mmCIF file of C-alpha atoms in Angstrom:
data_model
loop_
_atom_site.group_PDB
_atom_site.id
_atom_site.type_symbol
_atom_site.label_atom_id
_atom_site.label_comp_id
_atom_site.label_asym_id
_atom_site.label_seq_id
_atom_site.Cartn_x
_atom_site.Cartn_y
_atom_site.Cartn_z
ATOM 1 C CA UNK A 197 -2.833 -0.327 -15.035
ATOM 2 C CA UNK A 198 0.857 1.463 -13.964
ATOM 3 C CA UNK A 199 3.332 -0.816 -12.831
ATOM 4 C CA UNK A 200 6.019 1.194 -10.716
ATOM 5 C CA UNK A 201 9.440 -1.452 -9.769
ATOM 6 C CA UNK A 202 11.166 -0.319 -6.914
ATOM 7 C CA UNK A 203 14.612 -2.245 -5.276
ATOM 8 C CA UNK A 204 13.776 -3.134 -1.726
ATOM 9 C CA UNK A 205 16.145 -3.362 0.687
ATOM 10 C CA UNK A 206 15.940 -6.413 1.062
ATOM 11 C CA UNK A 207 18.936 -8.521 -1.601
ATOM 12 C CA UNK A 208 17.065 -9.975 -4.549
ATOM 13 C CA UNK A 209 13.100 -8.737 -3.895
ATOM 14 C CA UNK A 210 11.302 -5.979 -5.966
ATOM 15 C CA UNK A 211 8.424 -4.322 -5.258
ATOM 16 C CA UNK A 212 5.587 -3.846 -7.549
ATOM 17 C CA UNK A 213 3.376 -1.221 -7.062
ATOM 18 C CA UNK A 214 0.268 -1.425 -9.124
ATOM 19 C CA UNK A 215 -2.405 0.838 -8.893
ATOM 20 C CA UNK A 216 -4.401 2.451 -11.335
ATOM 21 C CA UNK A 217 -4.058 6.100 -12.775
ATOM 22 C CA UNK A 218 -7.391 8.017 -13.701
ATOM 23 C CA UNK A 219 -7.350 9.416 -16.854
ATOM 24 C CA UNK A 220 -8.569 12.167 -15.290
ATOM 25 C CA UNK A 221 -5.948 14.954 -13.749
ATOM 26 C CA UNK A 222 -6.508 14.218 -10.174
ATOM 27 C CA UNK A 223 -3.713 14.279 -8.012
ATOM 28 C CA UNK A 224 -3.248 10.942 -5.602
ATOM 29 C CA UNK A 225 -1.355 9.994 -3.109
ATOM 30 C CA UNK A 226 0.200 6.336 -2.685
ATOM 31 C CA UNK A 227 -1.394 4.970 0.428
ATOM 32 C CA UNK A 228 1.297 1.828 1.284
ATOM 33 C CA UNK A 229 2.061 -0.641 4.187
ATOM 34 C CA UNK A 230 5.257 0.786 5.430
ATOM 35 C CA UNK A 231 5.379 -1.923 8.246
ATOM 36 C CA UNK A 232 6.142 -4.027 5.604
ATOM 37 C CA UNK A 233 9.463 -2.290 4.946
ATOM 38 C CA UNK A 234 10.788 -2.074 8.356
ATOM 39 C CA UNK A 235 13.937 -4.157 9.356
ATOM 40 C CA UNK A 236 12.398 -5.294 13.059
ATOM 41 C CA UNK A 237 9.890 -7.656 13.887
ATOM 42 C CA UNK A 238 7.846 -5.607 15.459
ATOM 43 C CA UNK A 239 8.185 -2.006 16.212
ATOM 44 C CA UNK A 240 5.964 1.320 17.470
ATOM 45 C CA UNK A 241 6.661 3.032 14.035
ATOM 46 C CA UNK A 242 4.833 0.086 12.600
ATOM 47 C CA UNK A 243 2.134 -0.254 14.123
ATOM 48 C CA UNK A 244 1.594 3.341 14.011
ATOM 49 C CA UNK A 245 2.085 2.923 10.236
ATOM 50 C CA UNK A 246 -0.993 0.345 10.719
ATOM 51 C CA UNK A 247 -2.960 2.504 12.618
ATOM 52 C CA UNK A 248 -2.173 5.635 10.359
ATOM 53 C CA UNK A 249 -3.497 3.578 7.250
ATOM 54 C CA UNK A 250 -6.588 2.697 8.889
ATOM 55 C CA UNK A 251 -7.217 5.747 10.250
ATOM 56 C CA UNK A 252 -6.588 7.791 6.838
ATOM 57 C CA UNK A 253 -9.030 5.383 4.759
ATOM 58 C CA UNK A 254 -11.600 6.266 7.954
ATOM 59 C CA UNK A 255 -11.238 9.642 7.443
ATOM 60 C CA UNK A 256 -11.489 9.318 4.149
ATOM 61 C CA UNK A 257 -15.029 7.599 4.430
ATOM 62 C CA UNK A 258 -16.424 10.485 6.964
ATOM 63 C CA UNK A 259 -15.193 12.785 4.937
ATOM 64 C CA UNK A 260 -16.628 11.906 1.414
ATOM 65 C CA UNK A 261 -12.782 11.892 0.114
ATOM 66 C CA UNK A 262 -12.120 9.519 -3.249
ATOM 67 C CA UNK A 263 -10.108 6.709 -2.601
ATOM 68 C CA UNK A 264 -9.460 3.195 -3.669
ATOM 69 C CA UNK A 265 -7.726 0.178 -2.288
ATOM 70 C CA UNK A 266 -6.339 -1.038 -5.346
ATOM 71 C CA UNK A 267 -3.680 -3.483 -3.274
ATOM 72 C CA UNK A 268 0.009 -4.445 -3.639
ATOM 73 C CA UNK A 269 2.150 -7.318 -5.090
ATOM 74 C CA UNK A 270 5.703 -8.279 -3.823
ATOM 75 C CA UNK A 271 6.912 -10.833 -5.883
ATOM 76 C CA UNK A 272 10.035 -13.265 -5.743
ATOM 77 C CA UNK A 273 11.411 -13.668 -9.398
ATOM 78 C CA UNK A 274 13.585 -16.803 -8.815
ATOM 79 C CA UNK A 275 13.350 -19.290 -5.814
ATOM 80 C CA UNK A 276 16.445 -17.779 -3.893
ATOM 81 C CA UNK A 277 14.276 -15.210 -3.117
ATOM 82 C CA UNK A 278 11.529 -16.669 -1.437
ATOM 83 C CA UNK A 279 12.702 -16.511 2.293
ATOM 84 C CA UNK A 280 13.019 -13.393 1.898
ATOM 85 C CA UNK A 281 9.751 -12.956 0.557
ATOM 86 C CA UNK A 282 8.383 -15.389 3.722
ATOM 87 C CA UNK A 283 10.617 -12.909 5.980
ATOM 88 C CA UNK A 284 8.313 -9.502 4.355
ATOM 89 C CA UNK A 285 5.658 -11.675 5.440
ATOM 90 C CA UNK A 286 5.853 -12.588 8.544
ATOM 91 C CA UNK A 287 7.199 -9.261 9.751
ATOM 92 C CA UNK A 288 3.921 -7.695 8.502
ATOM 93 C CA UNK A 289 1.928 -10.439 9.838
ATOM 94 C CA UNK A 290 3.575 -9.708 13.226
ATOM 95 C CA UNK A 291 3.355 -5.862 13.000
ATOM 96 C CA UNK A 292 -0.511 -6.139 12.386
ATOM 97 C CA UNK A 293 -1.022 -6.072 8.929
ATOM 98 C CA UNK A 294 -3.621 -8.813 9.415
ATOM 99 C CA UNK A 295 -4.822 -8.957 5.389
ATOM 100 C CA UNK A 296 -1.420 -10.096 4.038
ATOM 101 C CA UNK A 297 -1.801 -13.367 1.842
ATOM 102 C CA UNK A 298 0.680 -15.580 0.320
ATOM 103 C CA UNK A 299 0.157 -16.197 -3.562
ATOM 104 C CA UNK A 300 1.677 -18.900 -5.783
ATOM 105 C CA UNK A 301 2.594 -17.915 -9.387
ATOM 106 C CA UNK A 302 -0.105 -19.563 -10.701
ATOM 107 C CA UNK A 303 -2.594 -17.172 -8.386
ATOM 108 C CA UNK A 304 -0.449 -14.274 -9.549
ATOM 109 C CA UNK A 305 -0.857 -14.683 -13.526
ATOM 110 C CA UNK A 306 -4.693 -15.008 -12.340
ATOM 111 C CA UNK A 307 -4.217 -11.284 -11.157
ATOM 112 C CA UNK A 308 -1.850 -9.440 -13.735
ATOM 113 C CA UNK A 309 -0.684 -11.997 -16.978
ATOM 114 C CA UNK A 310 2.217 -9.798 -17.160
ATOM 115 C CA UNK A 311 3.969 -10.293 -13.938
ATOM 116 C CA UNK A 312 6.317 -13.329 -14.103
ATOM 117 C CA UNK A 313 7.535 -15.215 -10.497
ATOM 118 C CA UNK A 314 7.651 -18.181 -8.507
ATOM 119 C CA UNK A 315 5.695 -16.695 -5.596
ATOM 120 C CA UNK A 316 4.379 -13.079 -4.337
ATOM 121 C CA UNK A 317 2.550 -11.932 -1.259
ATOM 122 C CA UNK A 318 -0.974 -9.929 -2.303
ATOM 123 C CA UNK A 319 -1.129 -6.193 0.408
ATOM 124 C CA UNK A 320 -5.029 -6.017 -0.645
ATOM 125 C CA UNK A 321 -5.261 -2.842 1.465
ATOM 126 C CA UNK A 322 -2.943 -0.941 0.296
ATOM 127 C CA UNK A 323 -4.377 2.195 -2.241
ATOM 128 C CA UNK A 324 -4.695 5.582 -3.606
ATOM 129 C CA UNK A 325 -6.457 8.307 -2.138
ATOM 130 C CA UNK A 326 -7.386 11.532 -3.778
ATOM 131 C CA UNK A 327 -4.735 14.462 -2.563
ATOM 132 C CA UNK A 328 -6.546 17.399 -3.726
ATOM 133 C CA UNK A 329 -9.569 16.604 -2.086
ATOM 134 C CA UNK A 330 -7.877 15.160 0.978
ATOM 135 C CA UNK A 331 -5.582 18.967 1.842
ATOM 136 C CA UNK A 332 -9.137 20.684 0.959
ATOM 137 C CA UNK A 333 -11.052 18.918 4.170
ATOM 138 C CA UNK A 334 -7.500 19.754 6.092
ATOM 139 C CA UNK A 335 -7.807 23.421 4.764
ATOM 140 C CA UNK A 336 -11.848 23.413 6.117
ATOM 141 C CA UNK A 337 -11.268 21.560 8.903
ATOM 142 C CA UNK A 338 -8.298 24.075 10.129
ATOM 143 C CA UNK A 339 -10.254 27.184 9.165
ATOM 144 C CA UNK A 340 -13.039 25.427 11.764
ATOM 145 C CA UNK A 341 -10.733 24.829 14.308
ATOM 146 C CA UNK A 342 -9.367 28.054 14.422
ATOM 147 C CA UNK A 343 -11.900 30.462 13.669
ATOM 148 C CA UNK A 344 -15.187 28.783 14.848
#
């Protein structure tokens, strides 16, 4: 497992971003929530984030493209940070991320022993998707489109 830490914007919260890496060398891209990120409530460049996710994992499927939904943790280190943390959630909640759930530490040691808090919120849909494969069915499907 890779653990990435990124600061969000919001004061005090950091993301962690774990997926898994093949050992393989295929190329993936990072297929994330971004509705969680975005300062307003509710907004059309989140739910077309929503829709955009859904739509790429579809494609994906018709398409015989590797990918996995390997999910998401933000976690709250210290208990300043939780309304924050409550705030990420709800926003998504409202922006239509509908598979958002709230985890206690205890539920998050149950998931990665490593990662130490006092509360995180579990983005089970977030994943990986195989680039290579995914620009080669772009590559097909544009040759189709333009010369069938």
């Amino acid at each position: 497992i890779h653990m990435h830490v990124c600061t969000f914007p919001v004061p005090f919260i950091h993301l962690l971003l774990i997926y898994v890496l093949h050992t393989s060398c295929m190329s993936l891209i990072y297929v994330l929530d971004h509705a969680l990120c975005l300062p307003n409530a509710v907004c059309l460049q989140a739910l077309l984030c929503v829709e955009g996710r859904k739509a790429l994992y579809s494609y994906c499927r018709e398409h015989e493209i590797p990918f996995k939904q390997l999910g998401k943790l933000i976690v709250a280190t210290d208990a300043r940070q939780i309304p924050s943390l409550e705030s990420i959630l709800s926003r998504g909640r409202a922006n239509g991320i509908a598979d958002l759930r709230s985890l206690s530490k205890e539920e998050v040691s149950e998931l990665e022993p490593n990662i130490k808090c006092v509360k995180a919120i579990l983005s089970p849909s977030t994943g990986i998707i195989d680039s290579h494969s995914f620009m080669q069915s772009l590559r097909v499907l544009t040759y189709l489109l333009l010369f069938m």
